[in-house]
Amino acid sequence: GAVVSQHPSRVICKSGTSVKIECRSLDFQATTMFWYRQFPKQSLMLMATSNEGSKATYEQGVEKDKFLINHASLTLSTLTVTSAHPEDSSFYICSAQRGPPYEQYFGPGTRLTVT
Amino acid sequence: DAKTTQPNSMESNEEEPVHLPCNHSTISGTDYIHWYRQLPSQGPEYVIHGLTSNVNNRMASLAIAEDRKSSTLILHRATLRDAAVYYCIISPQIGSGTYKYIFGTGTRLKVLA
């Protein structure tokens, strides 16, 4: 149990376009989901905390108007990268929290390349 | 936020035990200690977690110091498939039923055949 999926697994888009990434908890309900970004050879950086039915809470330095998060149901959260630029190219990973004891289960990640 | 300190890298021979240390001196009383590992281009995989007592599961053991300021992940017999980056994470509560993960730099474990 505790499987989290992400779609797509990799995406290439042109600069200025928007990209939507889906995160689904397949076999449990997650009131809280998280979005992370990881650059090559670096650790995961938390971008935002998403609670079902409410606005996401963004970490300091993360532009909420650029990274739109929607958590419409207990099994689905989406991250939309708006007006993407090459510097947004990264590995985006979501997680879903199950609990107690509130451990997170991570998706396989989405590789975004902006050309 | 509670921070963790881990060695950047460690090596182990195959079939031998591995002890991965983590310091978390600013941990609060209700913070859980989690361990995850990550293979290249994959999401982190849950390994084990604990609060105060030592924990065992099929993957590993977690030894928590009495003062909770440090912990050690123990892989009893390392295999080549255990080569990964191991993250020790403290998760403070940020809301009702919501715990945040702050990832440190992790330990890159290399397993030698």
PDB file of C-alpha atoms in Angstrom:
ATOM      1  CA  GLY A   1       0.000   0.000   0.000  1.00  0.00           C
ATOM      2  CA  ALA A   2       0.868   3.730   0.067  1.00  0.00           C
ATOM      3  CA  VAL A   3       1.529   4.262  -3.628  1.00  0.00           C
ATOM      4  CA  VAL A   4       1.821   7.726  -5.116  1.00  0.00           C
ATOM      5  CA  SER A   5       1.894   8.333  -8.848  1.00  0.00           C
ATOM      6  CA  GLN A   6       2.912  11.335 -10.897  1.00  0.00           C
ATOM      7  CA  HIS A   7       2.093  12.223 -14.452  1.00  0.00           C
ATOM      8  CA  PRO A   8       3.846  12.900 -16.701  1.00  0.00           C
ATOM      9  CA  SER A   9       7.171  11.307 -15.808  1.00  0.00           C
ATOM     10  CA  ARG A  10       9.007  13.679 -18.085  1.00  0.00           C
ATOM     11  CA  VAL A  11       7.985  16.701 -20.130  1.00  0.00           C
ATOM     12  CA  ILE A  12       9.741  19.046 -22.508  1.00  0.00           C
ATOM     13  CA  CYS A  13       8.137  22.395 -23.183  1.00  0.00           C
ATOM     14  CA  LYS A  14       9.023  25.664 -24.826  1.00  0.00           C
ATOM     15  CA  SER A  15       9.817  28.776 -22.865  1.00  0.00           C
ATOM     16  CA  GLY A  16       6.694  30.769 -22.047  1.00  0.00           C
ATOM     17  CA  THR A  17       4.292  27.846 -21.993  1.00  0.00           C
ATOM     18  CA  SER A  18       2.605  26.297 -18.947  1.00  0.00           C
ATOM     19  CA  VAL A  19       2.936  22.748 -17.735  1.00  0.00           C
ATOM     20  CA  LYS A  20       0.659  20.811 -15.395  1.00  0.00           C
ATOM     21  CA  ILE A  21       1.921  17.938 -13.247  1.00  0.00           C
ATOM     22  CA  GLU A  22      -0.496  15.587 -11.508  1.00  0.00           C
ATOM     23  CA  CYS A  23       0.109  13.782  -8.240  1.00  0.00           C
ATOM     24  CA  ARG A  24      -2.215  10.999  -7.119  1.00  0.00           C
ATOM     25  CA  SER A  25      -2.346   8.834  -4.017  1.00  0.00           C
ATOM     26  CA  LEU A  26      -3.584   5.539  -5.401  1.00  0.00           C
ATOM     27  CA  ASP A  27      -4.565   3.542  -2.350  1.00  0.00           C
ATOM     28  CA  PHE A  28      -5.073   6.009   0.469  1.00  0.00           C
ATOM     29  CA  GLN A  29      -6.593   9.398   1.080  1.00  0.00           C
ATOM     30  CA  ALA A  30      -4.205  12.256   1.704  1.00  0.00           C
ATOM     31  CA  THR A  31      -5.440  15.416   3.318  1.00  0.00           C
ATOM     32  CA  THR A  32      -1.991  16.893   2.847  1.00  0.00           C
ATOM     33  CA  MET A  33       0.302  16.702  -0.142  1.00  0.00           C
ATOM     34  CA  PHE A  34       3.668  18.340  -0.650  1.00  0.00           C
ATOM     35  CA  TRP A  35       5.594  19.540  -3.678  1.00  0.00           C
ATOM     36  CA  TYR A  36       9.382  19.494  -3.873  1.00  0.00           C
ATOM     37  CA  ARG A  37      11.957  20.522  -6.431  1.00  0.00           C
ATOM     38  CA  GLN A  38      15.356  18.928  -6.857  1.00  0.00           C
ATOM     39  CA  PHE A  39      18.223  20.253  -8.951  1.00  0.00           C
ATOM     40  CA  PRO A  40      21.023  17.923 -10.111  1.00  0.00           C
ATOM     41  CA  LYS A  41      23.203  16.602  -7.292  1.00  0.00           C
ATOM     42  CA  GLN A  42      21.230  18.584  -4.723  1.00  0.00           C
ATOM     43  CA  SER A  43      18.760  17.646  -2.034  1.00  0.00           C
ATOM     44  CA  LEU A  44      15.004  18.038  -2.219  1.00  0.00           C
ATOM     45  CA  MET A  45      13.689  21.500  -1.540  1.00  0.00           C
ATOM     46  CA  LEU A  46      10.142  21.882  -0.237  1.00  0.00           C
ATOM     47  CA  MET A  47       8.137  24.251  -2.405  1.00  0.00           C
ATOM     48  CA  ALA A  48       4.694  24.134  -0.869  1.00  0.00           C
ATOM     49  CA  THR A  49       2.274  22.299   1.381  1.00  0.00           C
ATOM     50  CA  SER A  50      -1.116  21.548  -0.102  1.00  0.00           C
ATOM     51  CA  ASN A  51      -4.188  20.781   1.967  1.00  0.00           C
ATOM     52  CA  GLU A  52      -7.348  19.442   0.383  1.00  0.00           C
ATOM     53  CA  GLY A  53      -9.910  22.149  -0.145  1.00  0.00           C
ATOM     54  CA  SER A  54      -7.737  25.059   0.919  1.00  0.00           C
ATOM     55  CA  LYS A  55      -5.002  27.266  -0.476  1.00  0.00           C
ATOM     56  CA  ALA A  56      -1.479  25.952  -0.564  1.00  0.00           C
ATOM     57  CA  THR A  57       1.168  27.261   1.782  1.00  0.00           C
ATOM     58  CA  TYR A  58       4.330  28.218  -0.060  1.00  0.00           C
ATOM     59  CA  GLU A  59       7.861  28.199   1.295  1.00  0.00           C
ATOM     60  CA  GLN A  60       9.782  31.427   1.408  1.00  0.00           C
ATOM     61  CA  GLY A  61      11.155  32.366  -1.986  1.00  0.00           C
ATOM     62  CA  VAL A  62       8.707  30.263  -3.991  1.00  0.00           C
ATOM     63  CA  GLU A  63       6.500  32.343  -6.291  1.00  0.00           C
ATOM     64  CA  LYS A  64       2.897  31.328  -5.751  1.00  0.00           C
ATOM     65  CA  ASP A  65       1.749  32.951  -8.989  1.00  0.00           C
ATOM     66  CA  LYS A  66       4.281  30.960 -10.955  1.00  0.00           C
ATOM     67  CA  PHE A  67       3.752  27.607  -9.280  1.00  0.00           C
ATOM     68  CA  LEU A  68      -0.003  27.111  -9.017  1.00  0.00           C
ATOM     69  CA  ILE A  69      -1.112  24.292  -6.762  1.00  0.00           C
ATOM     70  CA  ASN A  70      -4.585  22.813  -6.628  1.00  0.00           C
ATOM     71  CA  HIS A  71      -5.642  20.070  -4.228  1.00  0.00           C
ATOM     72  CA  ALA A  72      -9.191  19.406  -5.336  1.00  0.00           C
ATOM     73  CA  SER A  73      -9.675  15.967  -3.821  1.00  0.00           C
ATOM     74  CA  LEU A  74      -8.194  13.688  -1.194  1.00  0.00           C
ATOM     75  CA  THR A  75      -6.283  11.784  -3.852  1.00  0.00           C
ATOM     76  CA  LEU A  76      -5.211  14.429  -6.372  1.00  0.00           C
ATOM     77  CA  SER A  77      -2.996  17.498  -6.285  1.00  0.00           C
ATOM     78  CA  THR A  78      -1.715  19.366  -9.310  1.00  0.00           C
ATOM     79  CA  LEU A  79       1.231  21.697  -9.822  1.00  0.00           C
ATOM     80  CA  THR A  80       1.118  24.064 -12.767  1.00  0.00           C
ATOM     81  CA  VAL A  81       4.320  25.797 -13.767  1.00  0.00           C
ATOM     82  CA  THR A  82       3.154  28.933 -15.538  1.00  0.00           C
ATOM     83  CA  SER A  83       5.182  30.766 -18.179  1.00  0.00           C
ATOM     84  CA  ALA A  84       8.005  28.312 -17.768  1.00  0.00           C
ATOM     85  CA  HIS A  85      11.593  29.394 -18.357  1.00  0.00           C
ATOM     86  CA  PRO A  86      14.787  27.351 -18.722  1.00  0.00           C
ATOM     87  CA  GLU A  87      15.679  28.025 -15.075  1.00  0.00           C
ATOM     88  CA  ASP A  88      12.492  26.157 -14.087  1.00  0.00           C
ATOM     89  CA  SER A  89      13.976  22.982 -15.540  1.00  0.00           C
ATOM     90  CA  SER A  90      14.212  20.585 -12.640  1.00  0.00           C
ATOM     91  CA  PHE A  91      13.000  17.339 -11.099  1.00  0.00           C
ATOM     92  CA  TYR A  92       9.631  17.913  -9.426  1.00  0.00           C
ATOM     93  CA  ILE A  93       8.518  15.428  -6.784  1.00  0.00           C
ATOM     94  CA  CYS A  94       5.262  15.242  -4.898  1.00  0.00           C
ATOM     95  CA  SER A  95       4.445  13.398  -1.715  1.00  0.00           C
ATOM     96  CA  ALA A  96       1.259  12.464   0.058  1.00  0.00           C
ATOM     97  CA  GLN A  97       1.001  12.309   3.807  1.00  0.00           C
ATOM     98  CA  ARG A  98      -0.689   9.394   5.451  1.00  0.00           C
ATOM     99  CA  GLY A  99      -1.196   9.224   9.107  1.00  0.00           C
ATOM    100  CA  PRO A 100      -0.863   9.031  11.945  1.00  0.00           C
ATOM    101  CA  PRO A 101       2.121   8.778  12.274  1.00  0.00           C
ATOM    102  CA  TYR A 102       2.058  11.132   9.285  1.00  0.00           C
ATOM    103  CA  GLU A 103       4.822   9.768   7.156  1.00  0.00           C
ATOM    104  CA  GLN A 104       5.073  10.943   3.551  1.00  0.00           C
ATOM    105  CA  TYR A 105       5.042   8.712   0.502  1.00  0.00           C
ATOM    106  CA  PHE A 106       6.716  10.099  -2.555  1.00  0.00           C
ATOM    107  CA  GLY A 107       5.856   9.961  -6.213  1.00  0.00           C
ATOM    108  CA  PRO A 108       8.429   8.895  -8.808  1.00  0.00           C
ATOM    109  CA  GLY A 109       9.068  12.474  -9.883  1.00  0.00           C
ATOM    110  CA  THR A 110       8.587  14.508 -13.067  1.00  0.00           C
ATOM    111  CA  ARG A 111      11.559  15.700 -15.086  1.00  0.00           C
ATOM    112  CA  LEU A 112      10.742  19.108 -16.588  1.00  0.00           C
ATOM    113  CA  THR A 113      12.935  20.503 -19.319  1.00  0.00           C
ATOM    114  CA  VAL A 114      12.182  23.984 -20.647  1.00  0.00           C
ATOM    115  CA  THR A 115      13.811  24.836 -23.966  1.00  0.00           C
TER     116      THR A 115
ATOM    117  CA  ASP B   1      13.118  24.064  11.830  1.00  0.00           C
ATOM    118  CA  ALA B   2      15.123  21.158  13.142  1.00  0.00           C
ATOM    119  CA  LYS B   3      18.233  20.540  11.057  1.00  0.00           C
ATOM    120  CA  THR B   4      20.109  17.325  10.502  1.00  0.00           C
ATOM    121  CA  THR B   5      23.787  16.663   9.960  1.00  0.00           C
ATOM    122  CA  GLN B   6      24.965  13.590   8.079  1.00  0.00           C
ATOM    123  CA  PRO B   7      28.297  12.560   6.560  1.00  0.00           C
ATOM    124  CA  ASN B   8      28.390  13.347   2.853  1.00  0.00           C
ATOM    125  CA  SER B   9      29.377   9.839   1.862  1.00  0.00           C
ATOM    126  CA  MET B  10      30.132   6.391   3.222  1.00  0.00           C
ATOM    127  CA  GLU B  11      31.356   3.125   1.782  1.00  0.00           C
ATOM    128  CA  SER B  12      30.554  -0.403   2.767  1.00  0.00           C
ATOM    129  CA  ASN B  13      31.431  -3.846   1.549  1.00  0.00           C
ATOM    130  CA  GLU B  14      28.644  -6.036   0.312  1.00  0.00           C
ATOM    131  CA  GLU B  15      27.121  -8.381   2.909  1.00  0.00           C
ATOM    132  CA  GLU B  16      28.478  -6.298   5.790  1.00  0.00           C
ATOM    133  CA  PRO B  17      26.453  -4.131   8.201  1.00  0.00           C
ATOM    134  CA  VAL B  18      26.283  -0.388   7.645  1.00  0.00           C
ATOM    135  CA  HIS B  19      25.706   2.241  10.315  1.00  0.00           C
ATOM    136  CA  LEU B  20      24.574   5.598   8.967  1.00  0.00           C
ATOM    137  CA  PRO B  21      24.708   8.348  11.602  1.00  0.00           C
ATOM    138  CA  CYS B  22      22.612  11.486  11.887  1.00  0.00           C
ATOM    139  CA  ASN B  23      22.801  14.376  14.323  1.00  0.00           C
ATOM    140  CA  HIS B  24      19.670  16.361  15.076  1.00  0.00           C
ATOM    141  CA  SER B  25      20.520  18.316  18.202  1.00  0.00           C
ATOM    142  CA  THR B  26      17.656  20.827  17.788  1.00  0.00           C
ATOM    143  CA  ILE B  27      14.937  18.185  17.705  1.00  0.00           C
ATOM    144  CA  SER B  28      11.793  18.938  19.681  1.00  0.00           C
ATOM    145  CA  GLY B  29       9.973  16.507  21.911  1.00  0.00           C
ATOM    146  CA  THR B  30       7.205  15.673  19.456  1.00  0.00           C
ATOM    147  CA  ASP B  31       9.289  15.560  16.268  1.00  0.00           C
ATOM    148  CA  TYR B  32       9.469  12.216  14.513  1.00  0.00           C
ATOM    149  CA  ILE B  33      12.728  10.950  13.001  1.00  0.00           C
ATOM    150  CA  HIS B  34      12.359   9.583   9.476  1.00  0.00           C
ATOM    151  CA  TRP B  35      14.813   7.904   7.131  1.00  0.00           C
ATOM    152  CA  TYR B  36      14.369   7.743   3.395  1.00  0.00           C
ATOM    153  CA  ARG B  37      16.618   6.746   0.552  1.00  0.00           C
ATOM    154  CA  GLN B  38      16.726   7.943  -3.016  1.00  0.00           C
ATOM    155  CA  LEU B  39      18.061   6.360  -6.160  1.00  0.00           C
ATOM    156  CA  PRO B  40      18.994   8.582  -9.128  1.00  0.00           C
ATOM    157  CA  SER B  41      15.994  10.057 -10.945  1.00  0.00           C
ATOM    158  CA  GLN B  42      13.525   8.501  -8.522  1.00  0.00           C
ATOM    159  CA  GLY B  43      11.443   9.786  -5.657  1.00  0.00           C
ATOM    160  CA  PRO B  44      12.607   9.062  -2.108  1.00  0.00           C
ATOM    161  CA  GLU B  45      11.654   5.683  -0.701  1.00  0.00           C
ATOM    162  CA  TYR B  46      10.507   5.317   2.900  1.00  0.00           C
ATOM    163  CA  VAL B  47      12.887   3.270   5.030  1.00  0.00           C
ATOM    164  CA  ILE B  48      11.917   3.636   8.675  1.00  0.00           C
ATOM    165  CA  HIS B  49      10.791   6.123  11.279  1.00  0.00           C
ATOM    166  CA  GLY B  50      10.742   6.444  15.054  1.00  0.00           C
ATOM    167  CA  LEU B  51       9.997   8.762  17.921  1.00  0.00           C
ATOM    168  CA  THR B  52      11.821   7.613  21.045  1.00  0.00           C
ATOM    169  CA  SER B  53      12.336   3.850  20.989  1.00  0.00           C
ATOM    170  CA  ASN B  54      14.513   1.820  18.666  1.00  0.00           C
ATOM    171  CA  VAL B  55      12.623   0.414  15.696  1.00  0.00           C
ATOM    172  CA  ASN B  56      13.077  -2.571  13.411  1.00  0.00           C
ATOM    173  CA  ASN B  57      11.465  -3.425  10.110  1.00  0.00           C
ATOM    174  CA  ARG B  58      12.286  -5.673   7.181  1.00  0.00           C
ATOM    175  CA  MET B  59      14.532  -3.055   5.597  1.00  0.00           C
ATOM    176  CA  ALA B  60      16.534  -1.696   8.498  1.00  0.00           C
ATOM    177  CA  SER B  61      16.809  -0.818  12.165  1.00  0.00           C
ATOM    178  CA  LEU B  62      16.739   2.618  13.707  1.00  0.00           C
ATOM    179  CA  ALA B  63      18.663   3.294  16.885  1.00  0.00           C
ATOM    180  CA  ILE B  64      17.699   6.526  18.642  1.00  0.00           C
ATOM    181  CA  ALA B  65      19.911   8.057  21.305  1.00  0.00           C
ATOM    182  CA  GLU B  66      18.396   8.458  24.742  1.00  0.00           C
ATOM    183  CA  ASP B  67      18.501  12.264  24.483  1.00  0.00           C
ATOM    184  CA  ARG B  68      17.135  11.998  20.885  1.00  0.00           C
ATOM    185  CA  LYS B  69      19.821  14.327  19.581  1.00  0.00           C
ATOM    186  CA  SER B  70      21.166  11.672  17.244  1.00  0.00           C
ATOM    187  CA  SER B  71      20.101   8.485  15.533  1.00  0.00           C
ATOM    188  CA  THR B  72      21.661   5.719  13.481  1.00  0.00           C
ATOM    189  CA  LEU B  73      20.189   3.813  10.588  1.00  0.00           C
ATOM    190  CA  ILE B  74      21.449   0.246  10.498  1.00  0.00           C
ATOM    191  CA  LEU B  75      21.402  -1.861   7.360  1.00  0.00           C
ATOM    192  CA  HIS B  76      22.206  -5.345   8.612  1.00  0.00           C
ATOM    193  CA  ARG B  77      23.679  -6.738   5.402  1.00  0.00           C
ATOM    194  CA  ALA B  78      24.370  -4.244   2.662  1.00  0.00           C
ATOM    195  CA  THR B  79      23.637  -5.288  -0.899  1.00  0.00           C
ATOM    196  CA  LEU B  80      24.446  -3.514  -4.134  1.00  0.00           C
ATOM    197  CA  ARG B  81      20.805  -2.438  -4.329  1.00  0.00           C
ATOM    198  CA  ASP B  82      21.255  -0.472  -1.102  1.00  0.00           C
ATOM    199  CA  ALA B  83      23.541   2.020  -2.833  1.00  0.00           C
ATOM    200  CA  ALA B  84      21.615   5.288  -2.652  1.00  0.00           C
ATOM    201  CA  VAL B  85      21.462   8.662  -0.944  1.00  0.00           C
ATOM    202  CA  TYR B  86      20.069   8.247   2.561  1.00  0.00           C
ATOM    203  CA  TYR B  87      18.233  11.139   4.153  1.00  0.00           C
ATOM    204  CA  CYS B  88      17.598  11.599   7.848  1.00  0.00           C
ATOM    205  CA  ILE B  89      14.619  13.903   8.335  1.00  0.00           C
ATOM    206  CA  ILE B  90      13.080  15.538  11.347  1.00  0.00           C
ATOM    207  CA  SER B  91       9.442  16.427  10.845  1.00  0.00           C
ATOM    208  CA  PRO B  92       8.073  19.245  12.954  1.00  0.00           C
ATOM    209  CA  GLN B  93       4.343  19.656  13.174  1.00  0.00           C
ATOM    210  CA  ILE B  94       3.167  22.713  11.236  1.00  0.00           C
ATOM    211  CA  GLY B  95      -0.560  22.262  11.606  1.00  0.00           C
ATOM    212  CA  SER B  96      -3.154  19.882  12.898  1.00  0.00           C
ATOM    213  CA  GLY B  97      -2.114  16.534  11.496  1.00  0.00           C
ATOM    214  CA  THR B  98       0.457  18.099   9.186  1.00  0.00           C
ATOM    215  CA  TYR B  99       4.164  17.409   9.510  1.00  0.00           C
ATOM    216  CA  LYS B 100       6.743  19.103   7.296  1.00  0.00           C
ATOM    217  CA  TYR B 101       9.942  17.444   6.020  1.00  0.00           C
ATOM    218  CA  ILE B 102      13.149  19.409   5.766  1.00  0.00           C
ATOM    219  CA  PHE B 103      15.709  17.479   3.763  1.00  0.00           C
ATOM    220  CA  GLY B 104      19.386  17.821   4.602  1.00  0.00           C
ATOM    221  CA  THR B 105      22.199  16.930   2.248  1.00  0.00           C
ATOM    222  CA  GLY B 106      21.988  13.195   2.958  1.00  0.00           C
ATOM    223  CA  THR B 107      24.661  10.487   2.911  1.00  0.00           C
ATOM    224  CA  ARG B 108      25.634   8.874  -0.358  1.00  0.00           C
ATOM    225  CA  LEU B 109      26.204   5.198   0.385  1.00  0.00           C
ATOM    226  CA  LYS B 110      28.470   3.267  -1.912  1.00  0.00           C
ATOM    227  CA  VAL B 111      28.418  -0.521  -1.642  1.00  0.00           C
ATOM    228  CA  LEU B 112      31.477  -2.354  -2.876  1.00  0.00           C
ATOM    229  CA  ALA B 113      31.129  -5.807  -4.383  1.00  0.00           C
TER     230      ALA B 113
END
